[in-house]
Short mmCIF file of C-alpha atoms in Angstrom, two decimals:
data_model
loop_
_atom_site.label_atom_id
_atom_site.label_comp_id
_atom_site.label_asym_id
_atom_site.label_seq_id
_atom_site.Cartn_x
_atom_site.Cartn_y
_atom_site.Cartn_z
CA UNK A 210 0.00 0.00 0.00
CA UNK A 211 1.44 3.30 -1.02
CA UNK A 212 0.78 6.69 0.43
CA UNK A 213 1.67 8.92 -2.47
CA UNK A 214 3.22 12.19 -1.40
CA UNK A 215 2.66 15.26 -3.55
CA UNK A 216 5.03 16.40 -6.28
CA UNK A 217 6.07 19.64 -4.65
CA UNK A 218 7.66 17.80 -1.75
CA UNK A 219 9.61 15.61 -4.12
CA UNK A 220 10.86 18.43 -6.33
CA UNK A 221 12.27 20.31 -3.38
CA UNK A 222 14.66 17.49 -2.58
CA UNK A 223 15.28 15.81 -5.92
CA UNK A 224 18.85 15.03 -6.93
CA UNK A 225 18.65 14.29 -10.63
CA UNK A 226 20.80 11.48 -11.86
CA UNK A 227 20.53 9.14 -14.78
CA UNK A 228 21.80 5.63 -15.20
CA UNK A 229 21.05 2.40 -17.03
CA UNK A 230 18.92 -0.11 -15.18
CA UNK A 231 19.69 -3.80 -14.94
CA UNK A 232 16.71 -5.97 -14.18
CA UNK A 233 17.70 -7.41 -10.89
CA UNK A 234 15.03 -8.46 -8.47
CA UNK A 235 16.43 -7.59 -5.09
CA UNK A 236 14.22 -5.00 -3.45
CA UNK A 237 10.62 -4.21 -4.08
CA UNK A 238 8.81 -0.98 -3.63
CA UNK A 239 7.58 -0.90 -0.05
CA UNK A 240 10.59 -2.71 1.43
CA UNK A 241 12.44 -1.36 4.41
CA UNK A 242 15.98 -0.40 3.42
CA UNK A 243 18.97 0.58 5.53
CA UNK A 244 21.84 2.93 4.69
CA UNK A 245 24.56 1.17 2.75
CA UNK A 246 22.21 -1.13 0.84
CA UNK A 247 22.99 -1.25 -2.80
CA UNK A 248 19.78 -0.49 -4.47
CA UNK A 249 18.41 -2.59 -7.27
CA UNK A 250 14.73 -2.83 -7.86
CA UNK A 251 12.09 -4.50 -9.86
CA UNK A 252 11.02 -2.70 -12.94
CA UNK A 253 7.34 -1.78 -13.21
CA UNK A 254 5.28 -4.43 -14.93
CA UNK A 255 4.66 -2.37 -18.04
CA UNK A 256 8.30 -2.47 -19.03
CA UNK A 257 9.57 -6.02 -19.19
CA UNK A 258 12.29 -5.84 -21.79
CA UNK A 259 15.81 -4.92 -20.74
CA UNK A 260 15.93 -1.56 -22.41
CA UNK A 261 17.89 1.05 -20.50
CA UNK A 262 15.71 3.40 -18.49
CA UNK A 263 16.18 6.76 -16.88
CA UNK A 264 15.54 6.67 -13.17
CA UNK A 265 15.33 9.71 -10.94
CA UNK A 266 16.75 9.39 -7.42
CA UNK A 267 14.84 11.20 -4.73
CA UNK A 268 15.79 11.91 -1.14
CA UNK A 269 17.55 9.06 0.62
CA UNK A 270 19.14 7.65 -2.55
CA UNK A 271 22.50 8.52 -4.03
CA UNK A 272 24.29 7.45 -7.16
CA UNK A 273 27.72 5.92 -6.64
CA UNK A 274 29.30 5.21 -9.98
CA UNK A 275 27.17 2.51 -11.55
CA UNK A 276 25.04 1.63 -8.60
CA UNK A 277 22.59 3.45 -6.39
CA UNK A 278 23.23 3.54 -2.67
CA UNK A 279 20.70 4.05 0.08
CA UNK A 280 21.65 6.83 2.49
CA UNK A 281 18.69 6.86 4.88
CA UNK A 282 16.74 4.11 6.52
CA UNK A 283 13.10 3.91 5.55
CA UNK A 284 10.57 2.51 3.13
CA UNK A 285 11.15 2.57 -0.58
CA UNK A 286 8.51 4.50 -2.46
CA UNK A 287 7.85 4.86 -6.13
CA UNK A 288 6.02 7.37 -8.21
CA UNK A 289 5.24 6.95 -11.86
CA UNK A 290 6.97 7.01 -14.21
CA UNK A 291 10.48 6.68 -12.88
CA UNK A 292 10.87 8.36 -9.48
CA UNK A 293 12.14 6.46 -6.45
CA UNK A 294 12.81 7.73 -2.95
CA UNK A 295 13.12 6.62 0.65
CA UNK A 296 10.33 7.63 3.03
CA UNK A 297 12.05 8.08 6.38
CA UNK A 298 10.94 9.10 9.87
CA UNK A 299 12.67 12.10 11.27
CA UNK A 300 11.95 14.62 13.96
CA UNK A 301 15.14 16.68 13.71
CA UNK A 302 14.76 19.46 11.18
CA UNK A 303 17.54 20.36 8.73
CA UNK A 304 16.99 23.78 7.08
CA UNK A 305 16.44 23.70 3.35
CA UNK A 306 16.21 26.57 0.91
CA UNK A 307 12.69 27.69 0.08
CA UNK A 308 10.96 25.94 2.96
CA UNK A 309 8.41 27.83 5.06
CA UNK A 310 8.87 27.35 8.75
CA UNK A 311 7.55 28.62 12.05
CA UNK A 312 10.29 30.34 14.02
CA UNK A 313 10.49 31.87 17.47
CA UNK A 314 12.32 35.21 17.83
CA UNK A 315 15.02 34.79 20.46
CA UNK A 316 17.08 37.97 20.18
CA UNK A 317 17.33 41.36 18.53
CA UNK A 318 20.82 42.45 17.60
CA UNK A 319 21.63 45.36 15.35
CA UNK A 320 19.76 44.99 12.11
CA UNK A 321 18.75 41.36 12.46
CA UNK A 322 16.61 39.10 14.57
CA UNK A 323 17.85 35.74 15.75
CA UNK A 324 15.21 33.07 15.16
CA UNK A 325 15.03 29.58 16.58
CA UNK A 326 13.82 27.18 13.89
CA UNK A 327 14.66 23.90 15.57
CA UNK A 328 17.84 23.31 13.57
CA UNK A 329 21.43 23.12 14.70
CA UNK A 330 21.93 26.90 14.44
CA UNK A 331 19.70 29.87 14.89
CA UNK A 332 18.66 31.59 11.70
CA UNK A 333 18.92 35.32 11.08
CA UNK A 334 16.00 37.47 9.90
CA UNK A 335 16.65 41.00 8.74
CA UNK A 336 14.53 43.98 9.82
CA UNK A 337 13.96 44.92 6.21
CA UNK A 338 12.63 41.50 5.21
CA UNK A 339 9.05 42.34 6.18
CA UNK A 340 6.38 43.82 3.99
CA UNK A 341 6.44 47.59 4.08
CA UNK A 342 9.50 47.77 6.30
CA UNK A 343 12.02 50.55 5.75
CA UNK A 344 14.88 51.88 7.81
CA UNK A 345 12.55 54.40 9.43
CA UNK A 346 9.49 52.18 9.60
CA UNK A 347 10.62 49.22 11.66
CA UNK A 348 8.38 46.15 11.97
CA UNK A 349 6.67 45.59 15.27
CA UNK A 350 8.41 42.38 16.31
CA UNK A 351 9.29 41.43 19.87
CA UNK A 352 11.37 38.68 21.39
CA UNK A 353 9.19 35.61 21.82
CA UNK A 354 6.95 36.25 18.82
CA UNK A 355 6.11 33.53 16.32
CA UNK A 356 6.98 34.20 12.70
CA UNK A 357 6.07 32.27 9.59
CA UNK A 358 8.92 32.78 7.14
CA UNK A 359 10.88 31.24 4.32
CA UNK A 360 14.54 30.31 3.97
CA UNK A 361 16.61 32.10 1.36
CA UNK A 362 19.98 30.73 2.46
CA UNK A 363 20.07 27.28 4.04
CA UNK A 364 23.08 25.06 3.64
CA UNK A 365 25.62 23.29 5.80
CA UNK A 366 28.38 25.90 5.30
CA UNK A 367 26.61 29.14 6.16
CA UNK A 368 24.27 30.51 8.78
CA UNK A 369 20.64 30.13 7.61
CA UNK A 370 18.76 33.28 6.61
CA UNK A 371 15.01 33.85 6.65
CA UNK A 372 12.71 36.37 5.01
CA UNK A 373 9.05 37.21 5.53
CA UNK A 374 8.45 38.47 2.01
CA UNK A 375 8.40 36.71 -1.31
CA UNK A 376 10.39 37.68 -4.38
CA UNK A 377 7.88 40.40 -5.31
CA UNK A 378 8.05 42.05 -1.92
CA UNK A 379 4.61 40.95 -0.71
CA UNK A 380 4.03 39.19 2.59
CA UNK A 381 1.98 36.37 1.06
CA UNK A 382 0.77 35.10 4.39
CA UNK A 383 4.15 35.32 6.11
CA UNK A 384 5.08 37.42 9.09
CA UNK A 385 4.31 37.61 12.77
CA UNK A 386 1.26 35.73 14.04
CA UNK A 387 0.03 33.89 17.04
CA UNK A 388 -2.01 35.91 19.47
CA UNK A 389 -3.29 33.05 21.54
CA UNK A 390 -3.36 29.49 20.27
CA UNK A 391 -1.01 26.62 20.95
CA UNK A 392 2.33 25.71 19.37
CA UNK A 393 3.43 22.08 19.43
CA UNK A 394 5.88 19.78 17.66
CA UNK A 395 5.21 16.78 15.44
CA UNK A 396 7.40 14.67 13.21
CA UNK A 397 8.44 15.88 9.78
CA UNK A 398 6.62 13.09 7.99
CA UNK A 399 3.27 14.11 9.48
CA UNK A 400 3.87 17.69 8.50
CA UNK A 401 4.52 16.70 4.92
CA UNK A 402 1.36 14.66 4.86
CA UNK A 403 -0.62 17.56 6.24
CA UNK A 404 0.73 19.93 3.64
CA UNK A 405 0.03 17.68 0.67
CA UNK A 406 -2.65 19.11 -1.63
CA UNK A 407 -5.08 16.21 -1.23
CA UNK A 408 -4.32 15.58 2.39
CA UNK A 409 -6.76 13.18 4.01
CA UNK A 410 -5.78 14.14 7.52
CA UNK A 411 -6.58 17.77 6.86
CA UNK A 412 -9.92 16.84 5.32
CA UNK A 413 -10.87 14.71 8.29
CA UNK A 414 -9.90 17.43 10.70
CA UNK A 415 -11.94 20.03 8.90
CA UNK A 416 -15.10 18.08 9.58
CA UNK A 417 -14.65 18.39 13.31
CA UNK A 418 -14.94 22.07 14.13
CA UNK A 419 -13.54 25.33 12.79
CA UNK A 420 -10.01 26.24 13.78
CA UNK A 421 -6.98 28.12 12.50
CA UNK A 422 -3.84 26.19 11.80
CA UNK A 423 -0.32 27.14 10.72
CA UNK A 424 2.00 24.33 9.72
CA UNK A 425 5.76 24.84 9.49
CA UNK A 426 8.10 22.47 7.65
CA UNK A 427 10.28 22.27 10.73
CA UNK A 428 7.71 20.12 12.46
CA UNK A 429 6.00 22.94 14.34
CA UNK A 430 2.25 23.37 14.21
CA UNK A 431 0.20 26.21 15.66
CA UNK A 432 -3.51 25.76 16.30
CA UNK A 433 -6.16 28.16 17.49
CA UNK A 434 -9.83 27.45 18.01
CA UNK A 435 -12.80 29.14 19.62
CA UNK A 436 -12.29 27.58 23.02
CA UNK A 437 -9.18 26.28 24.74
CA UNK A 438 -10.74 22.83 24.98
CA UNK A 439 -11.16 22.57 21.22
CA UNK A 440 -7.62 23.80 20.68
CA UNK A 441 -6.27 21.10 22.94
CA UNK A 442 -8.38 18.46 21.24
CA UNK A 443 -6.98 19.33 17.83
CA UNK A 444 -3.42 19.38 19.17
CA UNK A 445 -3.81 15.96 20.78
CA UNK A 446 -5.40 14.46 17.69
CA UNK A 447 -2.57 15.62 15.48
CA UNK A 448 0.07 14.32 17.80
CA UNK A 449 -1.56 10.93 18.06
CA UNK A 450 -2.55 10.24 14.48
CA UNK A 451 1.03 10.00 13.34
CA UNK A 452 1.36 6.22 13.27
CA UNK A 453 -2.25 5.33 12.61
CA UNK A 454 -3.64 3.93 9.45
CA UNK A 455 -6.40 5.87 7.73
CA UNK A 456 -9.04 3.56 9.14
CA UNK A 457 -7.90 3.95 12.73
CA UNK A 458 -7.65 7.67 12.28
CA UNK A 459 -11.17 8.04 11.00
CA UNK A 460 -12.57 5.96 13.84
CA UNK A 461 -10.73 8.08 16.36
CA UNK A 462 -11.92 11.33 14.83
CA UNK A 463 -15.50 10.09 14.74
CA UNK A 464 -15.33 9.05 18.37
CA UNK A 465 -14.00 12.41 19.41
CA UNK A 466 -16.50 14.31 17.32
CA UNK A 467 -19.36 12.34 18.89
CA UNK A 468 -17.94 12.74 22.36
CA UNK A 469 -17.45 16.51 22.13
CA UNK A 470 -20.37 18.85 21.86
CA UNK B 166 80.37 59.65 22.93
CA UNK B 167 83.21 58.86 20.57
CA UNK B 168 84.68 55.43 20.24
CA UNK B 169 87.92 56.32 21.98
CA UNK B 170 86.12 57.72 25.02
CA UNK B 171 83.98 54.59 25.23
CA UNK B 172 87.09 52.36 25.24
CA UNK B 173 88.88 54.42 27.83
CA UNK B 174 85.84 54.52 30.07
CA UNK B 175 85.52 50.78 29.92
CA UNK B 176 89.17 50.22 30.69
CA UNK B 177 89.10 52.64 33.55
CA UNK B 178 86.05 50.94 35.00
CA UNK B 179 87.73 47.59 34.74
CA UNK B 180 90.86 48.86 36.40
CA UNK B 181 88.88 50.09 39.36
CA UNK B 182 87.10 46.75 39.53
CA UNK B 183 90.44 44.93 39.52
CA UNK B 184 91.70 46.93 42.48
CA UNK B 185 88.68 45.92 44.53
CA UNK B 186 89.04 42.27 43.53
CA UNK B 187 92.69 42.32 44.49
CA UNK B 188 91.94 43.81 47.86
CA UNK B 189 89.24 41.23 48.50
CA UNK B 190 91.49 38.30 47.57
CA UNK B 191 94.34 39.66 49.63
CA UNK B 192 92.19 40.08 52.67
CA UNK B 193 90.63 36.62 52.52
CA UNK B 194 93.62 34.47 51.59
CA UNK B 195 96.44 36.53 53.16
CA UNK B 196 96.09 35.17 56.66
CA UNK B 197 96.24 31.47 55.77
CA UNK B 198 99.32 30.95 53.56
CA UNK B 199 102.99 32.06 53.70
CA UNK B 200 103.55 35.57 52.47
CA UNK B 201 105.52 34.74 49.34
CA UNK B 202 103.11 32.14 47.97
CA UNK B 203 100.12 34.36 48.78
CA UNK B 204 101.56 37.21 46.77
CA UNK B 205 102.31 35.03 43.72
CA UNK B 206 98.90 33.37 43.83
CA UNK B 207 97.25 36.72 44.14
CA UNK B 208 99.13 38.13 41.16
CA UNK B 209 98.35 35.09 38.99
CA UNK B 210 94.64 35.23 39.84
CA UNK B 211 94.33 38.88 39.06
CA UNK B 212 96.28 38.51 35.82
CA UNK B 213 93.98 35.68 34.70
CA UNK B 214 90.87 37.68 35.46
CA UNK B 215 92.23 40.66 33.58
CA UNK B 216 93.04 38.60 30.53
CA UNK B 217 89.62 36.95 30.36
CA UNK B 218 87.58 40.09 30.86
CA UNK B 219 89.64 42.73 29.13
CA UNK B 220 90.91 40.91 26.06
CA UNK B 221 87.63 40.85 24.07
CA UNK B 222 87.20 44.56 24.55
CA UNK B 223 90.81 45.16 23.52
CA UNK B 224 90.29 43.15 20.38
CA UNK B 225 87.14 45.06 19.52
CA UNK B 226 88.62 48.43 20.19
CA UNK B 227 91.42 47.81 17.67
CA UNK B 228 90.48 48.11 14.04
CA UNK B 229 89.67 44.52 13.29
CA UNK B 230 90.75 44.25 9.71
CA UNK B 231 89.96 40.60 9.50
CA UNK B 232 86.44 39.74 10.40
CA UNK B 233 87.42 36.19 11.23
CA UNK B 234 88.40 37.12 14.74
CA UNK B 235 85.07 38.76 15.35
CA UNK B 236 83.27 35.74 14.00
CA UNK B 237 85.30 33.42 16.20
CA UNK B 238 84.16 35.37 19.18
CA UNK B 239 80.62 35.00 17.98
CA UNK B 240 80.89 31.34 18.80
CA UNK B 241 81.50 32.13 22.41
CA UNK B 242 79.05 34.97 22.71
CA UNK B 243 76.44 35.46 20.02
CA UNK B 244 75.83 38.95 18.68
CA UNK B 245 73.84 40.37 21.56
CA UNK B 246 72.01 43.53 20.73
CA UNK B 247 72.70 45.64 23.75
CA UNK B 248 75.41 45.12 26.33
CA UNK B 249 74.44 45.63 29.89
CA UNK B 250 75.98 49.05 30.21
CA UNK B 251 76.47 50.14 26.58
CA UNK B 252 74.07 51.97 24.29
CA UNK B 253 75.40 50.31 21.08
CA UNK B 254 75.05 46.77 19.76
CA UNK B 255 77.85 44.43 18.84
CA UNK B 256 80.27 46.13 16.54
CA UNK B 257 80.87 44.01 13.48
CA UNK B 258 83.30 45.91 11.30
CA UNK B 259 83.99 49.26 9.72
CA UNK B 260 82.28 50.69 6.66
CA UNK B 261 85.51 50.38 4.66
CA UNK B 262 85.30 46.59 4.76
CA UNK B 263 81.65 45.80 4.15
CA UNK B 264 78.36 47.34 3.04
CA UNK B 265 75.52 47.26 5.55
CA UNK B 266 72.57 44.96 4.82
CA UNK B 267 69.53 44.11 6.94
CA UNK B 268 69.59 43.93 10.73
CA UNK B 269 72.57 46.32 11.05
CA UNK B 270 73.06 50.04 11.41
CA UNK B 271 75.87 52.54 10.81
CA UNK B 272 77.38 54.65 13.51
CA UNK B 273 80.57 56.72 13.41
CA UNK B 274 81.94 54.79 10.46
CA UNK B 275 81.38 51.36 11.95
CA UNK B 276 78.68 48.77 11.40
CA UNK B 277 76.78 47.56 14.43
CA UNK B 278 74.26 44.78 14.80
CA UNK B 279 70.71 45.64 15.80
CA UNK B 280 69.29 42.11 16.05
CA UNK B 281 70.09 38.98 18.01
CA UNK B 282 70.94 36.41 15.40
CA UNK B 283 73.52 35.14 12.96
CA UNK B 284 76.00 37.21 10.89
CA UNK B 285 75.68 36.71 7.15
CA UNK B 286 78.31 37.92 4.78
CA UNK B 287 77.61 37.85 1.06
CA UNK B 288 80.22 38.50 -1.57
CA UNK B 289 78.83 40.33 -4.56
CA UNK B 290 81.73 40.55 -6.96
CA UNK B 291 83.72 43.76 -7.40
CA UNK B 292 81.75 45.65 -4.80
CA UNK B 293 82.24 45.32 -1.09
CA UNK B 294 80.59 42.31 0.55
CA UNK B 295 77.21 42.90 2.19
CA UNK B 296 76.99 42.13 5.87
CA UNK B 297 73.62 41.47 7.53
CA UNK B 298 72.27 39.90 10.67
CA UNK B 299 69.30 37.52 10.42
CA UNK B 300 67.23 35.78 13.07
CA UNK B 301 66.94 32.57 11.09
CA UNK B 302 69.14 31.13 8.39
CA UNK B 303 66.32 30.95 5.84
CA UNK B 304 64.48 34.06 4.78
CA UNK B 305 60.69 34.10 5.22
CA UNK B 306 58.82 34.84 2.06
CA UNK B 307 55.88 37.18 2.60
CA UNK B 308 52.96 37.66 0.23
CA UNK B 309 53.34 40.95 -1.55
CA UNK B 310 50.77 43.07 -3.40
CA UNK B 311 50.22 41.54 -6.83
CA UNK B 312 51.56 38.10 -5.91
CA UNK B 313 49.62 34.99 -6.92
CA UNK B 314 48.92 32.89 -3.84
CA UNK B 315 47.42 29.46 -3.30
CA UNK B 316 44.98 29.33 -0.42
CA UNK B 317 42.41 27.09 1.20
CA UNK B 318 38.90 28.28 2.03
CA UNK B 319 38.10 27.95 5.73
CA UNK B 320 34.69 29.55 6.06
CA UNK B 321 32.14 31.37 3.95
CA UNK B 322 29.70 34.14 4.65
CA UNK B 323 27.17 35.86 2.41
CA UNK B 324 29.57 38.83 2.24
CA UNK B 325 33.04 37.27 2.02
CA UNK B 326 35.09 34.08 2.26
CA UNK B 327 37.92 33.54 4.72
CA UNK B 328 40.98 31.67 3.53
CA UNK B 329 44.34 30.44 4.80
CA UNK B 330 47.26 31.31 2.51
CA UNK B 331 49.43 28.22 2.00
CA UNK B 332 51.79 29.01 -0.91
CA UNK B 333 53.19 32.21 -2.34
CA UNK B 334 53.95 31.48 -5.97
CA UNK B 335 55.42 28.01 -5.68
CA UNK B 336 57.10 28.31 -2.26
CA UNK B 337 55.23 26.87 0.71
CA UNK B 338 54.90 29.09 3.75
CA UNK B 339 55.90 27.97 7.21
CA UNK B 340 53.06 29.85 8.91
CA UNK B 341 49.57 30.17 7.58
CA UNK B 342 48.51 33.69 6.83
CA UNK B 343 44.84 34.64 6.78
CA UNK B 344 43.16 36.19 3.79
CA UNK B 345 39.71 37.46 2.86
CA UNK B 346 38.01 37.32 -0.53
CA UNK B 347 35.16 39.81 -0.57
CA UNK B 348 31.98 39.15 -2.50
CA UNK B 349 32.71 41.94 -4.98
CA UNK B 350 36.22 40.60 -5.64
CA UNK B 351 35.11 37.13 -6.67
CA UNK B 352 34.61 37.91 -10.32
CA UNK B 353 34.88 40.85 -12.65
CA UNK B 354 31.36 40.88 -14.10
CA UNK B 355 28.00 41.18 -12.29
CA UNK B 356 29.63 41.78 -8.95
CA UNK B 357 26.35 42.40 -7.12
CA UNK B 358 24.78 39.12 -8.20
CA UNK B 359 27.56 36.96 -6.80
CA UNK B 360 26.60 34.29 -4.29
CA UNK B 361 29.52 33.09 -2.20
CA UNK B 362 27.90 29.69 -1.82
CA UNK B 363 27.99 29.26 -5.57
CA UNK B 364 31.62 30.38 -5.84
CA UNK B 365 33.49 28.74 -2.99
CA UNK B 366 32.94 26.12 -0.34
CA UNK B 367 35.00 25.37 2.77
CA UNK B 368 37.90 23.09 1.88
CA UNK B 369 38.40 24.35 -1.69
CA UNK B 370 41.89 25.20 -2.93
CA UNK B 371 41.83 28.59 -4.62
CA UNK B 372 44.33 30.58 -6.69
CA UNK B 373 44.06 34.26 -5.83
CA UNK B 374 45.96 37.49 -6.16
CA UNK B 375 46.85 39.81 -3.30
CA UNK B 376 45.38 43.28 -3.70
CA UNK B 377 46.15 44.69 -0.29
CA UNK B 378 48.18 43.81 2.77
CA UNK B 379 45.43 45.00 5.11
CA UNK B 380 45.69 46.80 8.43
CA UNK B 381 47.01 45.51 11.71
CA UNK B 382 43.89 43.52 12.54
CA UNK B 383 42.51 42.74 9.13
CA UNK B 384 43.77 39.98 6.86
CA UNK B 385 45.27 40.07 3.41
CA UNK B 386 42.70 41.12 0.83
CA UNK B 387 42.61 38.78 -2.14
CA UNK B 388 40.81 38.74 -5.44
CA UNK B 389 39.84 36.04 -7.93
CA UNK B 390 38.44 38.43 -10.53
CA UNK B 391 40.40 36.99 -13.45
CA UNK B 392 40.03 34.00 -15.71
CA UNK B 393 43.12 32.29 -14.38
CA UNK B 394 42.13 32.73 -10.75
CA UNK B 395 39.54 30.80 -8.79
CA UNK B 396 38.89 27.29 -7.52
CA UNK B 397 41.46 24.74 -8.62
CA UNK B 398 40.69 21.70 -6.47
CA UNK B 399 37.33 21.03 -4.89
CA UNK B 400 35.63 18.02 -3.35
CA UNK B 401 31.99 17.20 -3.85
CA UNK B 402 29.49 16.44 -1.10
CA UNK B 403 30.04 12.73 -1.80
CA UNK B 404 33.76 13.20 -1.12
CA UNK B 405 35.25 12.74 -4.59
CA UNK B 406 37.46 15.30 -6.30
CA UNK B 407 35.41 17.18 -8.87
CA UNK B 408 36.16 17.81 -12.51
CA UNK B 409 35.57 21.32 -13.92
CA UNK B 410 33.13 21.50 -16.80
CA UNK B 411 32.80 25.25 -17.28
CA UNK B 412 33.90 28.48 -15.63
CA UNK B 413 31.10 28.21 -13.11
CA UNK B 414 30.40 24.49 -12.69
CA UNK B 415 32.18 21.38 -11.52
CA UNK B 416 30.95 17.81 -11.65
CA UNK B 417 31.53 14.91 -9.28
CA UNK B 418 32.71 11.79 -11.16
CA UNK B 419 30.97 9.44 -8.75
CA UNK B 420 27.51 10.87 -8.31
CA UNK B 421 27.52 12.97 -11.49
CA UNK B 422 26.07 15.82 -9.50
CA UNK B 423 27.01 19.31 -10.63
CA UNK B 424 28.04 21.97 -8.18
CA UNK B 425 28.66 25.65 -8.68
CA UNK B 426 32.12 27.10 -8.18
CA UNK B 427 34.14 29.97 -9.62
CA UNK B 428 36.55 27.77 -11.56
CA UNK B 429 40.08 28.88 -12.51
CA UNK B 430 41.19 28.43 -16.10
CA UNK B 431 44.57 26.86 -15.52
CA UNK B 432 46.99 27.04 -18.45
CA UNK B 433 47.42 23.65 -20.16
CA UNK B 434 51.15 23.49 -19.48
CA UNK B 435 50.51 23.49 -15.73
CA UNK B 436 48.05 20.63 -15.84
CA UNK B 437 49.32 17.19 -14.96
CA UNK B 438 47.39 14.12 -16.01
#
């Protein structure tokens, strides 16, 4: 059974590489693989002749000369026509360029804010990276505020940098938020599932009761509902439906919806 | 003070010192031994002391035509800069014999040493030999403005890259000097659109040119804004040494992944297979 993740998630991480495929039945899609496994796989049923094929390696796979190595432990996934990747569980966030995250302002120093995004270093956010901010008109940001922002520089050699505007200079939903509500942490896999366009979890949640939600790619989720009780219910549901199958999840949601008024 | 006065003052001081020493010896030993033997012992002791202390100064005060004597004395006492009671350094020779080089100074027609180190005498043909004093036997080569240096990138920043200078030209340096390559000095065109992450990475070996020696606290300022300057050796994220494919890209032979660097166009005669 495959849970197909949306294309935007894949394209953010894709390392394109091309090689010729040898039909070699060793691993099937859906197998658990460990780092160091040399990856060979069964071709899809439609292509049975040994013609060379282009295969795209997604996250967790790396080309090593003529073979493909697995770098992360997880389940092998496949997306038509030729995309393979490893679906792995992770809670530790590694900043990546272009990702939108929820950060907490920890310090103001000079022209920049220091933001905690849950990575190994704090990211920096400039004063001028807000909509309508100029040197005279400073944004109203205090230490401890929540910001929803995007990475423009995120790699292992430099300090990560965030901005709260897009390339046109508009806020586009980013900036300071969070008067009230609850911020909690989930795993990265759940966050990706929530953010997928046809997310079932999000659809199930919507049926419960109205609430506001902000989801950051660093595993942080902020929820706000009419009453504190409802907010807590949503937070608990999200934290617990991580390892459930769709069936179990729907039963749980129905039980809670019936139980609450 | 003139040289003659300095010599006479020294000798007079020594003479006074000798008188006191003699008196001391006489008073301590005189009571124990027979008068004749005491006197002879006393005279011998004082003569010995005089010879050991006064002779070097006597030798120096005469015009030492041959420098060999001076150099022999250097074995016993290296060229110390300042004597305990004298304002001048070790006198090496007169200006008629040698030309002054580095680490020496001229005073009253004689050449004195101003450093603690070794005396170097170089013969240059018809002209007088050049005498200099150096701290170490080998000269340290320093990067100069306009020199091509080989350096290793240590850290990068959106505004500049910090490097350690390893070679000046083709000579390796004993100490590592620090250098900085600013964002606007990375290449000659489109300076404002340069991204340091796409030009250098930590661990790359870069050929650069020195444009400034910098202040006391700042490092050497380097530039790679030429075709022949830039990244020469770089390793990919997989760990293999990358092959350049254009002036701005390098490819890893193992993973075939392309990475951005500011690549140097090395002349074909310097490339080794």
